Each structure stands twice: as C-alpha cells, then as structure tokens.
Short mmCIF file of C-alpha atoms in Angstrom, two decimals:
data_model
loop_
_atom_site.label_atom_id
_atom_site.label_comp_id
_atom_site.label_asym_id
_atom_site.label_seq_id
_atom_site.Cartn_x
_atom_site.Cartn_y
_atom_site.Cartn_z
CA MET A 25 297.15 -31.92 0.72
CA ARG A 26 297.90 -30.39 -2.90
CA SER A 27 298.07 -33.88 -4.20
CA LYS A 28 294.27 -34.41 -2.83
CA LEU A 29 293.11 -30.75 -4.27
CA LYS A 30 294.69 -31.95 -7.94
CA LEU A 31 292.67 -35.21 -7.49
CA VAL A 32 289.32 -34.02 -6.41
CA ALA A 33 289.77 -31.32 -9.94
CA ILE A 34 290.85 -33.70 -12.04
CA TRP A 35 287.86 -35.78 -11.39
CA LEU A 36 285.05 -32.87 -10.80
CA PHE A 37 286.64 -31.84 -14.82
CA VAL A 38 285.98 -35.70 -15.52
CA LEU A 39 282.61 -35.74 -13.84
CA LEU A 40 281.62 -32.39 -16.09
CA VAL A 41 282.58 -33.12 -19.46
CA MET A 42 280.59 -37.08 -19.17
CA LEU A 43 277.80 -34.74 -17.90
CA CYS A 44 277.51 -32.11 -21.13
CA ALA A 45 278.40 -35.51 -23.54
CA GLY A 46 275.78 -37.64 -21.83
CA VAL A 47 273.13 -35.18 -21.66
CA PRO A 48 272.69 -34.38 -25.52
CA THR A 49 272.91 -38.30 -25.69
CA LEU A 50 270.14 -39.03 -23.04
CA LEU A 51 268.03 -36.21 -24.83
CA TRP A 52 268.82 -37.75 -28.26
CA SER A 53 267.68 -40.92 -27.42
CA MET A 54 264.79 -40.37 -25.76
CA GLY A 55 263.26 -38.32 -28.35
CA GLY A 56 264.16 -41.82 -30.54
CA GLY A 57 267.59 -41.03 -32.22
CA GLU A 58 265.70 -38.02 -35.27
CA PRO A 59 265.33 -35.06 -34.49
CA SER A 60 262.10 -33.67 -34.00
CA ILE A 61 261.34 -30.46 -35.31
CA ALA A 62 258.33 -29.10 -33.62
CA VAL A 63 257.72 -25.80 -36.45
CA ASP A 64 257.67 -26.08 -39.86
CA TYR A 65 260.07 -23.30 -40.86
CA GLU A 66 259.37 -23.93 -44.63
CA ALA A 67 256.05 -22.77 -44.22
CA LYS A 68 256.44 -19.97 -42.30
CA LEU A 69 258.96 -18.11 -44.34
CA ASN A 70 256.17 -19.21 -47.23
CA GLU A 71 253.31 -18.06 -44.93
CA GLN A 72 252.68 -14.73 -46.89
CA ALA A 73 253.32 -16.22 -50.69
CA ALA A 74 250.93 -19.14 -49.46
CA ALA A 75 247.94 -16.17 -48.70
CA VAL A 76 247.65 -15.01 -52.80
CA PRO A 77 245.16 -16.81 -54.20
CA GLU A 78 246.81 -19.15 -56.92
CA GLY A 79 244.78 -17.53 -59.70
CA GLU A 80 246.00 -13.97 -58.58
CA ARG A 81 249.50 -14.64 -58.00
CA ALA A 82 252.17 -13.18 -60.09
CA TRP A 83 254.39 -15.64 -60.44
CA PRO A 84 253.45 -17.46 -63.39
CA ILE A 85 253.94 -14.66 -65.23
CA VAL A 86 257.26 -13.57 -63.87
CA ARG A 87 258.10 -17.12 -64.00
CA GLU A 88 257.42 -16.73 -67.93
CA VAL A 89 259.56 -13.45 -68.66
CA SER A 90 262.19 -14.93 -66.87
CA ILE A 91 262.35 -17.59 -68.93
CA ARG A 92 261.84 -16.17 -72.27
CA PHE A 93 264.69 -13.11 -70.86
CA ALA A 94 267.45 -16.81 -70.58
CA GLY A 95 267.81 -15.41 -74.41
CA LEU A 96 269.39 -12.53 -73.42
CA ASP A 97 273.74 -12.60 -73.43
CA GLU A 98 275.26 -10.80 -71.46
CA THR A 99 276.45 -7.81 -73.60
CA ASP A 100 272.30 -7.39 -73.65
CA ARG A 101 272.05 -7.75 -69.60
CA GLU A 102 275.44 -5.65 -69.08
CA LEU A 103 273.41 -3.22 -71.21
CA ILE A 104 270.21 -3.30 -69.20
CA ALA A 105 271.37 -2.64 -66.33
CA ASP A 106 274.32 0.35 -66.70
CA ALA A 107 271.87 2.69 -66.95
CA ASP A 108 275.39 5.53 -67.87
CA VAL A 109 275.59 4.15 -71.29
CA TRP A 110 272.48 4.10 -72.20
CA MET A 111 272.52 7.54 -74.09
CA SER A 112 275.38 6.42 -76.04
CA GLU A 113 273.93 2.81 -76.62
CA ARG A 114 270.56 4.11 -77.40
CA THR A 115 269.68 2.62 -80.71
CA ARG A 116 270.87 -0.45 -79.26
CA LEU A 117 268.60 -0.09 -75.96
CA SER A 118 265.45 1.16 -78.45
CA ASN A 119 266.24 -2.41 -80.43
CA LEU A 120 266.64 -4.57 -77.70
CA LEU A 121 263.68 -3.16 -75.87
CA LYS A 122 261.26 -3.54 -79.05
CA GLU A 123 262.43 -7.22 -79.16
CA TYR A 124 261.23 -7.79 -75.77
CA GLU A 125 257.63 -5.50 -75.89
CA ALA A 126 255.67 -8.40 -75.47
CA GLU A 127 257.38 -9.35 -71.95
CA ARG A 128 257.44 -5.97 -71.11
CA ASP A 129 253.78 -5.64 -71.38
CA LEU A 130 253.18 -9.00 -69.43
CA LEU A 131 255.57 -7.57 -66.24
CA VAL A 132 253.31 -4.57 -66.52
CA ARG A 133 250.13 -7.05 -66.03
CA ALA A 134 252.04 -8.95 -63.32
CA SER A 135 252.84 -5.89 -61.29
CA THR A 136 248.72 -5.36 -60.85
CA ARG A 137 248.94 -8.61 -58.94
CA PRO A 138 248.19 -8.96 -55.56
CA GLY A 139 251.57 -10.28 -54.76
CA LEU A 140 253.77 -12.49 -55.96
CA GLY A 141 253.13 -15.96 -54.80
CA PHE A 142 256.63 -17.36 -55.39
CA MET A 143 257.02 -20.93 -52.71
CA THR A 144 260.21 -21.12 -51.33
CA SER A 145 261.70 -24.74 -51.52
CA GLU A 146 264.94 -26.68 -51.46
CA ILE A 147 264.42 -27.45 -55.00
CA GLN A 148 262.04 -25.78 -57.75
CA PRO A 149 259.65 -27.94 -60.84
CA ASP A 150 261.89 -29.35 -63.56
CA ASP A 151 260.21 -27.48 -66.22
CA TYR A 152 261.17 -24.14 -65.09
CA TYR A 153 265.18 -25.25 -65.07
CA ALA A 154 264.35 -26.89 -68.38
CA ALA A 155 263.16 -24.16 -70.37
CA ARG A 156 266.45 -22.21 -69.16
CA GLY A 157 269.06 -24.74 -69.75
CA GLU A 158 269.83 -25.12 -66.34
CA LYS A 159 269.59 -28.37 -64.06
CA ASN A 160 267.55 -28.60 -61.26
CA ARG A 161 269.83 -29.40 -58.15
CA PRO A 162 269.16 -28.97 -54.33
CA SER A 163 270.53 -26.16 -52.74
CA THR A 164 273.72 -28.20 -50.97
CA PRO A 165 275.29 -31.16 -52.93
CA ASP A 166 274.09 -34.07 -51.29
CA SER A 167 277.99 -35.06 -49.96
CA VAL A 168 277.82 -32.25 -47.70
CA GLU A 169 277.82 -32.81 -44.03
CA PRO A 170 276.53 -31.92 -41.99
CA ALA A 171 272.49 -31.58 -43.68
CA MET A 172 271.65 -27.69 -42.66
CA LEU A 173 268.19 -27.21 -40.67
CA LEU A 174 266.84 -25.64 -43.56
CA GLU A 175 267.54 -25.03 -47.55
CA VAL A 176 266.12 -23.07 -49.53
CA LEU A 177 266.50 -21.45 -53.15
CA LEU A 178 265.88 -18.20 -54.03
CA PRO A 179 265.53 -18.20 -58.00
CA HIS A 180 263.72 -15.81 -58.04
CA LEU A 181 265.33 -12.87 -56.26
CA GLY A 182 267.97 -12.55 -59.87
CA GLU A 183 264.74 -12.31 -61.76
CA LEU A 184 263.19 -9.99 -60.13
CA ARG A 185 266.43 -7.64 -59.71
CA MET A 186 266.73 -7.96 -63.69
CA GLN A 187 263.17 -7.08 -64.69
CA ALA A 188 263.01 -4.30 -62.25
CA ARG A 189 266.30 -2.92 -64.52
CA PHE A 190 264.15 -3.81 -68.03
CA LEU A 191 261.04 -1.56 -66.62
CA ASN A 192 263.15 1.36 -66.11
CA ALA A 193 265.39 1.17 -69.05
CA ASP A 194 262.21 0.79 -70.62
CA ALA A 195 260.46 4.15 -68.90
CA TRP A 196 263.78 5.94 -69.67
CA MET A 197 263.64 5.38 -73.03
CA ALA A 198 259.78 6.60 -72.89
CA ALA A 199 261.29 9.92 -70.98
CA GLU A 200 263.37 10.30 -74.02
CA SER A 201 260.91 9.59 -76.46
CA GLY A 202 258.18 11.90 -74.71
CA ASP A 203 255.64 9.15 -74.14
CA ARG A 204 254.47 9.73 -70.53
CA THR A 205 251.80 6.90 -70.69
CA ARG A 206 254.76 4.52 -71.24
CA PHE A 207 257.46 6.18 -69.04
CA ILE A 208 254.03 5.99 -65.83
CA GLU A 209 253.15 2.27 -67.15
CA SER A 210 256.73 0.52 -66.78
CA ALA A 211 258.24 3.18 -63.91
CA THR A 212 255.19 2.27 -61.53
CA ALA A 213 255.41 -1.53 -62.87
CA MET A 214 259.48 -0.98 -61.43
CA LEU A 215 258.37 0.34 -58.53
CA LEU A 216 255.22 -2.91 -57.49
CA LEU A 217 257.95 -5.20 -58.58
CA SER A 218 259.90 -4.65 -55.60
CA GLY A 219 257.68 -5.51 -53.15
CA PHE A 220 257.41 -9.20 -54.95
CA PRO A 221 260.84 -10.08 -53.07
CA ARG A 222 260.12 -9.02 -49.71
CA GLU A 223 257.09 -11.83 -49.34
CA GLN A 224 259.60 -14.03 -47.43
CA PRO A 225 261.19 -13.16 -43.95
CA ILE A 226 264.25 -13.28 -45.37
CA LEU A 227 266.93 -11.08 -45.43
CA ILE A 228 268.40 -11.08 -48.43
CA SER A 229 264.68 -11.15 -50.01
CA GLN A 230 264.50 -7.59 -47.56
CA MET A 231 267.60 -6.07 -49.36
CA VAL A 232 266.70 -6.82 -52.93
CA GLY A 233 263.52 -5.60 -52.93
CA PHE A 234 265.11 -2.27 -51.48
CA ALA A 235 267.99 -2.44 -53.66
CA LYS A 236 265.62 -1.87 -56.95
#
C-alpha cells in the first residue's frame, strides 16, 4: 500500500513538472515565439516630457551647459559641491563663478522654461557624448544576457544636480557680496531646476529632484 502511494506521488510530481514547463512553452508558441508587449513603457516614461512643446524645452539649454561644464576638473567640481570650504576658498570660488558667468545666465534662462523635455531612451544622440569627450553606448553591454525588458539612460540627472550646486554656490557668493538681485535669480533658478528630474516617474529621478 505504501509503495503504491509513493508511486502515485511520484507520478503526480512528474505531472506537475510537465505542466509547469509545458504551459509557458505553449503560451510562447501561441505568441509566435516572440515577446508581445502591448504597452510601450518607454513612451509612458516620456509622456510628461513629450508634452512640453519643443521650442519651450529647457533640455537644449541644460545640455549646452552640460557640454561646457565638461571642462571643469575634479577639484573645481568638489569646490562647487562642498559648501563647507566656500569661505576659506572664496577667491578661487569667485574666479570660477566669473569664468562660467555665461553658463550661469543660461541656467537662469533654462529655469524659466515650462519643462525640461528630456526624452529618455536606451541611447542618446552621438553629438552629446562626442562634445563631452565620451563614447555613446547602450545602458547594458550586448554581451549581457538576458536582455532587459526596458533599458534607459539618465545622463541628465547628474548634470542637473551639478548645475543646481553651481547655482547654489553663485547664490551664496551673491549673498556674501550683498547682490540681492543676483541672489534671488540664482536661488530661484536652483529651486526651479529641481523640478526637472521629476518629469519621469522613476524613483531615482524623484530622489535627485528632492535631493537638490
């Protein structure tokens, strides 16, 4: 009796394995052997950005500043990001801000646009990376298997954070020198820039926006 129950249990287990393996295979074959994704998730990620009229998008300006900021070396970036050393490094910071005066004005102008309009995708235009001396590449190397269902690049997040820090440093310098108008312009632009990363409903984008 016990041996019969054991045999029945074995056959039930085999049947369960066949069902688990066979049903997905059947469904795959019914779909022609190719994934049939009904939702364009990349388009959904870009819905808010796409709604910004092309002529009113801030991204072309932000992109231009990003390319120009590629000339900043690591020590300059550390100075801009570290508010604790601004007082002791006031002269160096002041010279750096003067050197990038035109870029500061561009960021103030970009902040007045109704939206960033950055269209995220797996790859970005070659000229953006070429101007920064970088190589354009997919987010996941071709050798990685299996391929991701959705891959997007978000190069604008780090750049927007850097630009917000630059405006923060400029606002601090303006306050120190008593330039009220410049302080309001830079501080306001910094706060407005913080809304741009949140156009895409991606957790890291939301966190970067709030982190500014």
